[in-house]
Short mmCIF file of C-alpha atoms and ligand atoms in Angstrom, two decimals:
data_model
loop_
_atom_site.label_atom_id
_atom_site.label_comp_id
_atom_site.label_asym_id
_atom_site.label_seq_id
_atom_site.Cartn_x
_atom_site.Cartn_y
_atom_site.Cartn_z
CA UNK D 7 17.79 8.01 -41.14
CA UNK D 8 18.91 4.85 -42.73
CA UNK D 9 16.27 2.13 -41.77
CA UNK D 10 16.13 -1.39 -41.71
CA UNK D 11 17.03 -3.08 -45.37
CA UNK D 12 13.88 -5.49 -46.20
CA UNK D 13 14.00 -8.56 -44.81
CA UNK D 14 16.23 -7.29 -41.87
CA UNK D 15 15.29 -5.54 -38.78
CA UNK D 16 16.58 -2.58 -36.62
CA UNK D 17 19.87 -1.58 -37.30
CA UNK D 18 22.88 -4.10 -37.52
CA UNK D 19 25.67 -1.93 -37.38
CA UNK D 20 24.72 0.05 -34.88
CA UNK D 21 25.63 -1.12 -31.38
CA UNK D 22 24.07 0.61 -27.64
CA UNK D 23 27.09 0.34 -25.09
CA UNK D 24 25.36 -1.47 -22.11
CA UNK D 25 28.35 0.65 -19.66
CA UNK D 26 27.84 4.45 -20.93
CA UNK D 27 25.14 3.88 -23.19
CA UNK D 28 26.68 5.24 -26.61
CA UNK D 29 25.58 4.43 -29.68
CA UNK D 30 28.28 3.66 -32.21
CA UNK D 31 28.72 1.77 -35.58
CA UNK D 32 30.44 -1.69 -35.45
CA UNK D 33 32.90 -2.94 -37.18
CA UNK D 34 31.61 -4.70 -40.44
CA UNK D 35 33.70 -7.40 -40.09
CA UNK D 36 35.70 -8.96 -36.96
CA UNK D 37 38.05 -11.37 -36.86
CA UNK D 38 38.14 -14.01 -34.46
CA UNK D 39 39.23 -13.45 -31.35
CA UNK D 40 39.08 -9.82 -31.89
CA UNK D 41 36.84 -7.32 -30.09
CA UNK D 42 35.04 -4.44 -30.50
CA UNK D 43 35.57 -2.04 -27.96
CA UNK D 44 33.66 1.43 -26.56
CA UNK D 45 35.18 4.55 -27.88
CA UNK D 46 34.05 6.40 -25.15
CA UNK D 47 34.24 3.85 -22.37
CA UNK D 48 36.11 0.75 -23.82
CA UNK D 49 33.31 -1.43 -22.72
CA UNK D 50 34.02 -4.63 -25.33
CA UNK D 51 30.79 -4.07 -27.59
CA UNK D 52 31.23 -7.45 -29.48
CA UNK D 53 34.15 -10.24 -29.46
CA UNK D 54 34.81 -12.39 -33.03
CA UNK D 55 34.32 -16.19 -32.61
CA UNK D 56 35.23 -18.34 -35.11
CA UNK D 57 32.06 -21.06 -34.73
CA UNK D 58 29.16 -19.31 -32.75
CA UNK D 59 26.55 -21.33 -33.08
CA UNK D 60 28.58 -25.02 -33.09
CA UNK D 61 31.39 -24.82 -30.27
CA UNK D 62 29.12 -23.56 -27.61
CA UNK D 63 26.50 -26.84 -28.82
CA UNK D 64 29.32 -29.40 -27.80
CA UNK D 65 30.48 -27.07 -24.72
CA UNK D 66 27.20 -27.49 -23.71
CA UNK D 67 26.83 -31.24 -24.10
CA UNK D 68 30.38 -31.82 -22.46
CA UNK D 69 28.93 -29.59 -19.39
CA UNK D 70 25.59 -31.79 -19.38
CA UNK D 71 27.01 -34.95 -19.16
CA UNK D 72 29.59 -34.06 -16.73
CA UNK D 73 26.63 -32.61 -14.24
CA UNK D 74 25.00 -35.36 -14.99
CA UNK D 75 27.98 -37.41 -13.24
CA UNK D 76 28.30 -34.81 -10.63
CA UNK D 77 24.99 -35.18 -9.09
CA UNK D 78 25.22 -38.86 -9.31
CA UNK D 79 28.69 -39.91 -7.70
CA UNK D 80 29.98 -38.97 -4.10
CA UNK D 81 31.13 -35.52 -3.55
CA UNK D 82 32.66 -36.09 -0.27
CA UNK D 83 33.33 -39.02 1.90
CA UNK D 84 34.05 -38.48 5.96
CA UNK D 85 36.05 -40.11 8.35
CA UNK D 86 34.89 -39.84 11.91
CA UNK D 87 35.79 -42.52 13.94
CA UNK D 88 35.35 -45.42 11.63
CA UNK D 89 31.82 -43.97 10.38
CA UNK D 90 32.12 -43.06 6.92
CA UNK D 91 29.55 -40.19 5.69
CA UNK D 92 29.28 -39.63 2.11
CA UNK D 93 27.55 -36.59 0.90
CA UNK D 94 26.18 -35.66 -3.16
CA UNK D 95 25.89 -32.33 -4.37
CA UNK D 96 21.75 -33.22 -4.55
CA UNK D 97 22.22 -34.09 -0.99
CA UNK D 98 23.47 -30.64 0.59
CA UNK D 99 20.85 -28.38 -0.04
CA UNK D 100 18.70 -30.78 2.55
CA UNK D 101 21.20 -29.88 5.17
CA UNK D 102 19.85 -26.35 5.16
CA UNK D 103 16.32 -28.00 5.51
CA UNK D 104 15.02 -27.53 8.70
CA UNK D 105 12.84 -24.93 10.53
CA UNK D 106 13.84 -21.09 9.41
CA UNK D 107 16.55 -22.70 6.61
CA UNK D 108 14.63 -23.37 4.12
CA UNK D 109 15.85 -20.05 2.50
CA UNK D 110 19.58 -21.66 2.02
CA UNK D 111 18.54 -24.59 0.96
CA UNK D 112 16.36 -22.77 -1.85
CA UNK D 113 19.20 -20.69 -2.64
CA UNK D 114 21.87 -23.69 -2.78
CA UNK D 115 19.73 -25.45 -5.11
CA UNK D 116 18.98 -23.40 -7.30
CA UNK D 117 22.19 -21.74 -7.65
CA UNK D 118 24.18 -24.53 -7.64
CA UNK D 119 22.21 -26.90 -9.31
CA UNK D 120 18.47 -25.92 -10.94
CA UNK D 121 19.91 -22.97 -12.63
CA UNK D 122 23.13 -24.30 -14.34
CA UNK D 123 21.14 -27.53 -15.34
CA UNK D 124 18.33 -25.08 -16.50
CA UNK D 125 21.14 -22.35 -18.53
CA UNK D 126 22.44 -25.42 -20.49
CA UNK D 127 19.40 -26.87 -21.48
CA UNK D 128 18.10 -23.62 -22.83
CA UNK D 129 21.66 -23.15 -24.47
CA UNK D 130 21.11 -26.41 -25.97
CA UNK D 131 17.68 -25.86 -27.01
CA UNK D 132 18.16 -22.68 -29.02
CA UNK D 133 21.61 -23.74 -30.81
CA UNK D 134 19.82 -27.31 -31.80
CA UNK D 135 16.45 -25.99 -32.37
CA UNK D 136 18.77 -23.38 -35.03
CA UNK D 137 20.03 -27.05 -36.48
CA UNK D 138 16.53 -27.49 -37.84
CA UNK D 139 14.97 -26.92 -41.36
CA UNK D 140 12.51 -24.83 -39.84
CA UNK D 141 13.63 -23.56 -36.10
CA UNK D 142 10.49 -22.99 -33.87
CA UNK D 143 9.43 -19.93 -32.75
CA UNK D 144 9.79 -18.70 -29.32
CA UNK D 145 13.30 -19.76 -29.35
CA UNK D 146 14.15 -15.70 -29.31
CA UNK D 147 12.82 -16.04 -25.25
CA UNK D 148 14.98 -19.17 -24.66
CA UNK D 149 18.27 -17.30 -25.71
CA UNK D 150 17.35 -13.93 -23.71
CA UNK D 151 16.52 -16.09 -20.49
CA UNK D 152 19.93 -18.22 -20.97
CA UNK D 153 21.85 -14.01 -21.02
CA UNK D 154 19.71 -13.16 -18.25
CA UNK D 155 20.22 -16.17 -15.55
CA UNK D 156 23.95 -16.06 -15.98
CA UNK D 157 25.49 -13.95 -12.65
CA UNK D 158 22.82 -16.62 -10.57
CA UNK D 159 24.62 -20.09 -11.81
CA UNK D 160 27.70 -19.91 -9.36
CA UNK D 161 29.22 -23.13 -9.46
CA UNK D 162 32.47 -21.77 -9.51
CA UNK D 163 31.65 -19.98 -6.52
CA UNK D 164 30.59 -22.94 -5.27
CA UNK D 165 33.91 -25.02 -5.59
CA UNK D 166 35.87 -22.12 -3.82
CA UNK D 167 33.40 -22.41 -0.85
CA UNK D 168 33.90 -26.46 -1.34
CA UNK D 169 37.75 -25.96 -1.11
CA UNK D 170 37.50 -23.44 2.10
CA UNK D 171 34.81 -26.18 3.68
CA UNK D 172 37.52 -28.98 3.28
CA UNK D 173 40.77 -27.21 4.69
CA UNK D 174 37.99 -27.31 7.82
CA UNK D 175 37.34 -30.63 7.47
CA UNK D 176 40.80 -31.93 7.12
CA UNK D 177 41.56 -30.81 11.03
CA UNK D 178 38.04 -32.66 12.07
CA UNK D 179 38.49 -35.89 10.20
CA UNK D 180 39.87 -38.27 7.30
CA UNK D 181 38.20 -36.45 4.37
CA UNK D 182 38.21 -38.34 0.77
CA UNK D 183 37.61 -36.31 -2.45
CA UNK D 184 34.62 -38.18 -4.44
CA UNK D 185 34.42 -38.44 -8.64
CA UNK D 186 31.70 -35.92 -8.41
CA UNK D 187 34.25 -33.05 -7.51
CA UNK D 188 36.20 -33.54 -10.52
CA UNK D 189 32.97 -33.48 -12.76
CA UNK D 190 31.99 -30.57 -11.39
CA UNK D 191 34.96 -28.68 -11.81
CA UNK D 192 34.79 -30.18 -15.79
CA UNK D 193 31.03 -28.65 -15.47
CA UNK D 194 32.53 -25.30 -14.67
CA UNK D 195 35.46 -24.94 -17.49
CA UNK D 196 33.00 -26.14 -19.96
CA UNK D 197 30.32 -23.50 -18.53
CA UNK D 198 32.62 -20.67 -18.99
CA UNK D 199 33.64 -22.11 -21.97
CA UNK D 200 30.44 -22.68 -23.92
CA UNK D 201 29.62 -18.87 -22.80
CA UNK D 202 32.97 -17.21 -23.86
CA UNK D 203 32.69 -19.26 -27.68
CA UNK D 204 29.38 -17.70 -28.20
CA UNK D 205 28.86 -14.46 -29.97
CA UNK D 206 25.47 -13.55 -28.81
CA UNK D 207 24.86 -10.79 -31.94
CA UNK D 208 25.70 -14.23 -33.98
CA UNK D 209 23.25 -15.79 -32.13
CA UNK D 210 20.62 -13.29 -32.65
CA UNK D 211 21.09 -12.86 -36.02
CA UNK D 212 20.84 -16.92 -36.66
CA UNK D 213 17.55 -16.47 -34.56
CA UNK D 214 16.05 -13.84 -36.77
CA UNK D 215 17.45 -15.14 -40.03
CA UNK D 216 15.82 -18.43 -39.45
CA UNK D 217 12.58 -17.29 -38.42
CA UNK D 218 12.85 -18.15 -34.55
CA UNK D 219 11.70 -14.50 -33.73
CA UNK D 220 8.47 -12.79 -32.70
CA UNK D 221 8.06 -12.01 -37.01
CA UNK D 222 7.30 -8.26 -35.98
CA UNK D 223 7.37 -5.30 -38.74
CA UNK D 224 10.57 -3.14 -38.12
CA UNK D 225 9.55 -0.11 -36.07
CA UNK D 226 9.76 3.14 -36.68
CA UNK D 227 10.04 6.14 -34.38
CA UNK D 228 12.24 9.43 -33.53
CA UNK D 229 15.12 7.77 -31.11
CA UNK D 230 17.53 5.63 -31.39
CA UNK D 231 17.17 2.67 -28.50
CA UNK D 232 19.47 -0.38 -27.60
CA UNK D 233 17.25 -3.34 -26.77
CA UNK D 234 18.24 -4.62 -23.75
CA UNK D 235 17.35 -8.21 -23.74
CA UNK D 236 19.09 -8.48 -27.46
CA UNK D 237 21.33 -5.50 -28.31
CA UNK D 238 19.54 -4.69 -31.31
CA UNK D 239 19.78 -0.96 -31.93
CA UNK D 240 16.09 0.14 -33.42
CA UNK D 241 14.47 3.56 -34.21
CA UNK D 242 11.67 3.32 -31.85
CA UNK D 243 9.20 5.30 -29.30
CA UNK D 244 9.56 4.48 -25.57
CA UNK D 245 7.59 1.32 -24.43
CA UNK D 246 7.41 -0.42 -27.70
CA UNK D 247 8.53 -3.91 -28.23
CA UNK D 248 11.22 -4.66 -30.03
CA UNK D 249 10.70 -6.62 -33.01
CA UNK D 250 13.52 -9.26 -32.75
CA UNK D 251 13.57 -10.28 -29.06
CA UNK D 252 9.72 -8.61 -27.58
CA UNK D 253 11.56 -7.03 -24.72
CA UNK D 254 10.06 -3.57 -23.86
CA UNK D 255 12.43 -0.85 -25.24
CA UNK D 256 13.04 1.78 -22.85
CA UNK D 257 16.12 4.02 -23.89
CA UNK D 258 17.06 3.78 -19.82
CA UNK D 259 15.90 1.23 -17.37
CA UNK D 260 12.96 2.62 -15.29
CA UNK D 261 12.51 3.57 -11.93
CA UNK D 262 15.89 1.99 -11.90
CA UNK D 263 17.47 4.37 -9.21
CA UNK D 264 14.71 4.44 -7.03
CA UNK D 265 14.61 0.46 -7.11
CA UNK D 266 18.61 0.54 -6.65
CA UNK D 267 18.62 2.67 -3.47
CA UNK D 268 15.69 0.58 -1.73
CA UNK D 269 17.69 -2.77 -2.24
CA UNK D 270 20.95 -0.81 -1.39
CA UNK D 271 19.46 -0.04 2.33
CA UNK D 272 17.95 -3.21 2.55
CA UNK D 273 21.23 -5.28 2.28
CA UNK D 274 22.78 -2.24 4.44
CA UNK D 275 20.29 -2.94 7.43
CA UNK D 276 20.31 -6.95 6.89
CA UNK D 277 24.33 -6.18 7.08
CA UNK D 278 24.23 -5.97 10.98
CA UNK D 279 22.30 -8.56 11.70
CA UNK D 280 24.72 -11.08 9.10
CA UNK D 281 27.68 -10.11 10.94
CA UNK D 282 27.06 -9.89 14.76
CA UNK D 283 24.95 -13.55 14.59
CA UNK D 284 26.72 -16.27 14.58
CA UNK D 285 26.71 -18.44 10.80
CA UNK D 286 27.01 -21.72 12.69
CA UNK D 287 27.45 -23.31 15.76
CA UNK D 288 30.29 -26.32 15.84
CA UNK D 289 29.59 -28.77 18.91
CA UNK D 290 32.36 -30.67 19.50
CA UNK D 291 32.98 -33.44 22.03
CA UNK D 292 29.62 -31.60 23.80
CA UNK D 293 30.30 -28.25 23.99
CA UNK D 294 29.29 -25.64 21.25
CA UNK D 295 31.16 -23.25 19.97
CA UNK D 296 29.15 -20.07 18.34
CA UNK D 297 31.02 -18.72 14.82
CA UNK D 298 30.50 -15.65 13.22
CA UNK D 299 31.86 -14.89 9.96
CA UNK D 300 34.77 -12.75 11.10
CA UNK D 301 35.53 -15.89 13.46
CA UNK D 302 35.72 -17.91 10.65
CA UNK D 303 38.44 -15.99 9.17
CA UNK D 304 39.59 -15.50 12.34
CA UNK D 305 40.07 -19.60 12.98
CA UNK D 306 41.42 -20.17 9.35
CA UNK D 307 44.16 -17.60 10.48
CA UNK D 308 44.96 -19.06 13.62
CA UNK D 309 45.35 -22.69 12.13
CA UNK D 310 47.93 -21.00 10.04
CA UNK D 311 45.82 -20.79 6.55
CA UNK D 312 46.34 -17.28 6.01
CA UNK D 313 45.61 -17.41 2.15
CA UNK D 314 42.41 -19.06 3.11
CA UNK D 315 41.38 -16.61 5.75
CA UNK D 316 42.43 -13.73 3.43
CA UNK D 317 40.01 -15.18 0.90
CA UNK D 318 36.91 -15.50 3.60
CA UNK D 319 37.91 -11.75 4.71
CA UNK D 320 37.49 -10.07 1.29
CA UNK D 321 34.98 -12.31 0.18
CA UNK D 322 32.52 -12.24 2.63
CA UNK D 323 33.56 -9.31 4.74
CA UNK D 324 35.20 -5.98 2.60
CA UNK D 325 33.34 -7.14 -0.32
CA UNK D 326 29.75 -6.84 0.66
CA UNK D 327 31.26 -3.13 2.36
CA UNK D 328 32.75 -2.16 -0.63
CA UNK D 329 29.75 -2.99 -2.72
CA UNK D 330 27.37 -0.98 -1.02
CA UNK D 331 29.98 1.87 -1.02
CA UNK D 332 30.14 1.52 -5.09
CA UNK D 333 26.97 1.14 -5.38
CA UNK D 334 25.87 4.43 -3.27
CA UNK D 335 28.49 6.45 -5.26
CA UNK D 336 26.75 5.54 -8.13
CA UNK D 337 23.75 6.22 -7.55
CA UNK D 338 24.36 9.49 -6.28
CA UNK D 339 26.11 10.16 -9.64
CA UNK D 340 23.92 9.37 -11.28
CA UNK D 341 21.40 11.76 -10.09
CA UNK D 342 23.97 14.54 -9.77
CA UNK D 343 26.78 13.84 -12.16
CA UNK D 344 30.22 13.18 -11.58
CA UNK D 345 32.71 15.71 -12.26
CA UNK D 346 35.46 14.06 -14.35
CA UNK D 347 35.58 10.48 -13.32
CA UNK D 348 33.30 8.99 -15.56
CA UNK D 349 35.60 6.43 -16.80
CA UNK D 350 36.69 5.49 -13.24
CA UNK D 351 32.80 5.22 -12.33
CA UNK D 352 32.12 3.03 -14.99
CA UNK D 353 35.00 0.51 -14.07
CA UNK D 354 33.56 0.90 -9.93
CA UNK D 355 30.73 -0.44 -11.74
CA UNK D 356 31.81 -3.42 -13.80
CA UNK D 357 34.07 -4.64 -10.46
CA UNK D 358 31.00 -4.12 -8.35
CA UNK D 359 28.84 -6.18 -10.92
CA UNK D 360 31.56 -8.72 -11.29
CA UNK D 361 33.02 -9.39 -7.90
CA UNK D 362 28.79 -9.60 -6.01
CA UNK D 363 28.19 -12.98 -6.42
CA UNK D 364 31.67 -14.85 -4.88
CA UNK D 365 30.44 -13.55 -1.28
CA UNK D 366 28.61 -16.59 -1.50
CA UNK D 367 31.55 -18.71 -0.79
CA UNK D 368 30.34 -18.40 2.78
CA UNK D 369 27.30 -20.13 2.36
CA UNK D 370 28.12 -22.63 0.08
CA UNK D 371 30.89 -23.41 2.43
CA UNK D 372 28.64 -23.45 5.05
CA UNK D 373 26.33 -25.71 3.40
CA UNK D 374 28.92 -28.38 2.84
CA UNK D 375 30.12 -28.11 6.65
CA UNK D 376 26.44 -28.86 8.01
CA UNK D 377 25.97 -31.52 5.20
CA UNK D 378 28.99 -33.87 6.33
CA UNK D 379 28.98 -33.15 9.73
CA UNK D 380 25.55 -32.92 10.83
CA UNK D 381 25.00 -36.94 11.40
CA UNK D 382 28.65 -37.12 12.68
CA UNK D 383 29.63 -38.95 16.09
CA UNK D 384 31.91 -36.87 17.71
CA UNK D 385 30.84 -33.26 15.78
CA UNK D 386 27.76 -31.34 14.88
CA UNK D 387 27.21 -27.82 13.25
CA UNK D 388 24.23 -26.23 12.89
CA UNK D 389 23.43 -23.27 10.86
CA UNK D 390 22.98 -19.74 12.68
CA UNK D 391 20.65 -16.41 11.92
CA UNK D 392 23.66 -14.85 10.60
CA UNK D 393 23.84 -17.13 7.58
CA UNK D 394 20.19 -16.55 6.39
CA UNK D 395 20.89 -12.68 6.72
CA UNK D 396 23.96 -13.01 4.92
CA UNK D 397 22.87 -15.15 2.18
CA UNK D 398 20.05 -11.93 1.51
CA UNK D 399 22.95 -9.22 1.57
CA UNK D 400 24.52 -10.98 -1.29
CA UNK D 401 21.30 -11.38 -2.83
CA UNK D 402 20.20 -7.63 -2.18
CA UNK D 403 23.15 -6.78 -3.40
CA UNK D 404 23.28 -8.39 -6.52
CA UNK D 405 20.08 -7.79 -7.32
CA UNK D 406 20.58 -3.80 -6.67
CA UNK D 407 23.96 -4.31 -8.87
CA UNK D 408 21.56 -5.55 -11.58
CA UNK D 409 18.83 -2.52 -11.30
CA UNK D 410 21.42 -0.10 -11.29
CA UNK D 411 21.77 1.40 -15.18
CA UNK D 412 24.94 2.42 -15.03
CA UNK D 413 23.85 4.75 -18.06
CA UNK D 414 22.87 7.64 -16.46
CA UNK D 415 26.15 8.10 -14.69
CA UNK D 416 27.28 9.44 -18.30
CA UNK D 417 23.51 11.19 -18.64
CA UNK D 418 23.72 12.85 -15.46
CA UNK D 419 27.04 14.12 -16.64
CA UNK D 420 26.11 15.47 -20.15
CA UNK D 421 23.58 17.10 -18.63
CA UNK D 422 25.88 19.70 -16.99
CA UNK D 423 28.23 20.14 -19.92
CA UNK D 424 29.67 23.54 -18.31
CA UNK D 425 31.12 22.03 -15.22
CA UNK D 426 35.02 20.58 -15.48
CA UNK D 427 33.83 17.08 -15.67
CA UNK D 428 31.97 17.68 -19.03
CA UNK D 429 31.96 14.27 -21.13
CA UNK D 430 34.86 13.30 -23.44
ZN1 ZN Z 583 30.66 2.77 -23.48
ZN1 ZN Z 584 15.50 -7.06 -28.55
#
């Protein structure tokens, strides 16, 4: 086995696919804009950037400033009868605060504001701490957490839900977009931005190169295992560390299906509850008016904003269905394999991953509601049960999407090479 050349540890060219969990060589070289694909599964291993390390750094600073802006101007600004209410994104996680709540208004927070503040300052930190002579260490945790917190920062999510809240608003009362809108929106295409210039085996390699890592000797051992927090391919036991990053290398996540399934009939059970209780109640001119979620699609139909209440339907309705589907038929392939459809397993699991978190447009959307019309004259609107519970599917759901090592899928099915569906 070729080891690790002094100085250098693990193996470079080697790459784990995160998707099927094949080992393959990379490409020595890749152009920018170019990617590396999967050969068995066409997962993209690695994309070329042409400035890793100094794009991202003033992506990041654009982003930083602009939030910056965003929590300090208006968001929104009401109309109701003469009173004007103007609401700031720091303000609308206190509309969830009150007695049995304080869940949503955790969960707005933090994934609206806490954790996108929190992924660009450690984006920051590592690419400027690589700026210096002599980077410090610990930097190698800083870059792993900034990977790992990424599905929870949703404030594109967010600005959907924002869009669907005002189309409500609009038939209520004079609404006025505020300054902070438009930064946020600049926060979010400099977000995605900052994360699609990066080239996090770039990254990495900066890290180690400049000394920002753990300094542990290379391993040795008889398998070949993909780190998981930082990609690096080592030949390792089971349940050592891995000398770049310190993440635990296990050649499959562990207890991962067990973990999966109990999360997956969690969000299943909490399901019920999230749809037959109302999300809010709208009191208007004295009388209250209970909504569930499929009334809210419902009402965006009948005021003739079918786009909209197609949008609240798949978000917040077939999509939590569908992902507990996918993720059941995953889970039971991967225990028992999965005849030929591999391929088409593997891409039930990337839209499962990728589509979990908008089914928080609800929430947000309910968030913004309660925020600007809470203290109104002629209109309240409380939040109901239902939200809480489904605010926890998504969670659940998410979470279970994360446990879920979509690995063993292709295990299960090598195991069983005689059946039809034996791997390509
Ligand atoms: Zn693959
Ligand atoms: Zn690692």
């Amino acid at each position: 086995m070729t080891h690790a050349s002094p100085g250098r540890l693990g193996l470079p060219h080697l790459a784990g696919c995160p998707d099927c969990g094949l080992i393959q060589r990379l490409p020595d070289r890749l152009a920018p804009r170019a990617a590396a694909e999967c050969s068995r599964c066409d997962a993209v291993l690695r994309r070329g950037r042409r400035d890793p390390l100094g794009a991202p750094l003033a992506l990041a600073l654009a982003a930083l400033a602009l939030m910056l802006a965003a929590l300090a101007l208006p968001l929104l600004t009401i109309d109701i009868r003469g009173r004007s209410l103007a609401t700031t994104l720091p303000g609308l996680p206190l509309a969830f605060d009150r007695p049995g709540f304080q869940e949503l208004a955790l969960l707005t927070a933090a994934t609206v504001v806490l954790l996108p503040v929190l992924r660009l300052l450690l984006l920051l930190a590592v690419l400027l701490g690589l700026r210096l002579a002599d980077p410090p260490r610990g930097l190698h945790r800083l870059h792993r957490w900034y990977w790992a917190l990424r599905p929870w920062a949703m404030v594109e999510v967010f600005l959907l839900g924002l869009f669907v809240a005002y189309t409500r608003l609009v038939a209520m009362a004079e609404v006025e977009v505020g300054p902070a809108l438009w930064a946020l929106g600049g926060v979010m295409l400099a977000m995605c931005a900052a994360d699609a210039a990066q080239d996090p085996r770039a990254t990495w390699a900066a890290l180690e190169a400049g000394g920002a890592t753990p300094g542990r000797a290379p391993l040795a051992g008889p398998r070949l295992i993909a780190c998981t927090g930082c990609g690096l391919v080592n030949a390792a036991e089971e349940g050592t560390r891995c000398p770049r990053c310190a993440h635990v290398l296990h050649e499959r996540r562990r207890g991962s299906v067990g973990q999966a399934w109990a999360l997956v009939a969690a969000a299943t059970i909490l399901y019920l509850p999230a749809n037959a209780y109302p999300v809010m109640t709208v009191t208007y001119l004295g009388r209250g008016t209970p909504h569930t979620i499929l009334g809210g699609a419902e009402d965006l139909l009948a005021a003739g904003l079918w786009p909209l209440a197609l949008l609240v339907f798949i978000a917040s309705i077939a999509v939590p269905v569908l992902k507990l589907l996918g993720l059941s038929v995953l889970l039971v392939a991967s225990r028992r394999g999965a005849g030929g459809r591999l391929r088409d397993l593997t891409r039930l699991y990337r839209l499962v991953d990728l589509v979990g978190r908008w089914s928080m447009i609800d929430v947000f959307m309910l968030a913004v509601l309660v925020a600007l019309v809470q203290a109104g004259v002629l209109a309240t609107i409380t939040p109901g049960p239902g939200a809480a519970a489904f605010a926890a599917v998504v969670v659940l759901t998410m979470l279970a999407a994360e446990r879920l090592d979509p690995r063993l899928v292709w295990d299960a099915a090598a195991r069983q090479p005689a059946r039809d569906g034996s791997p390509a």
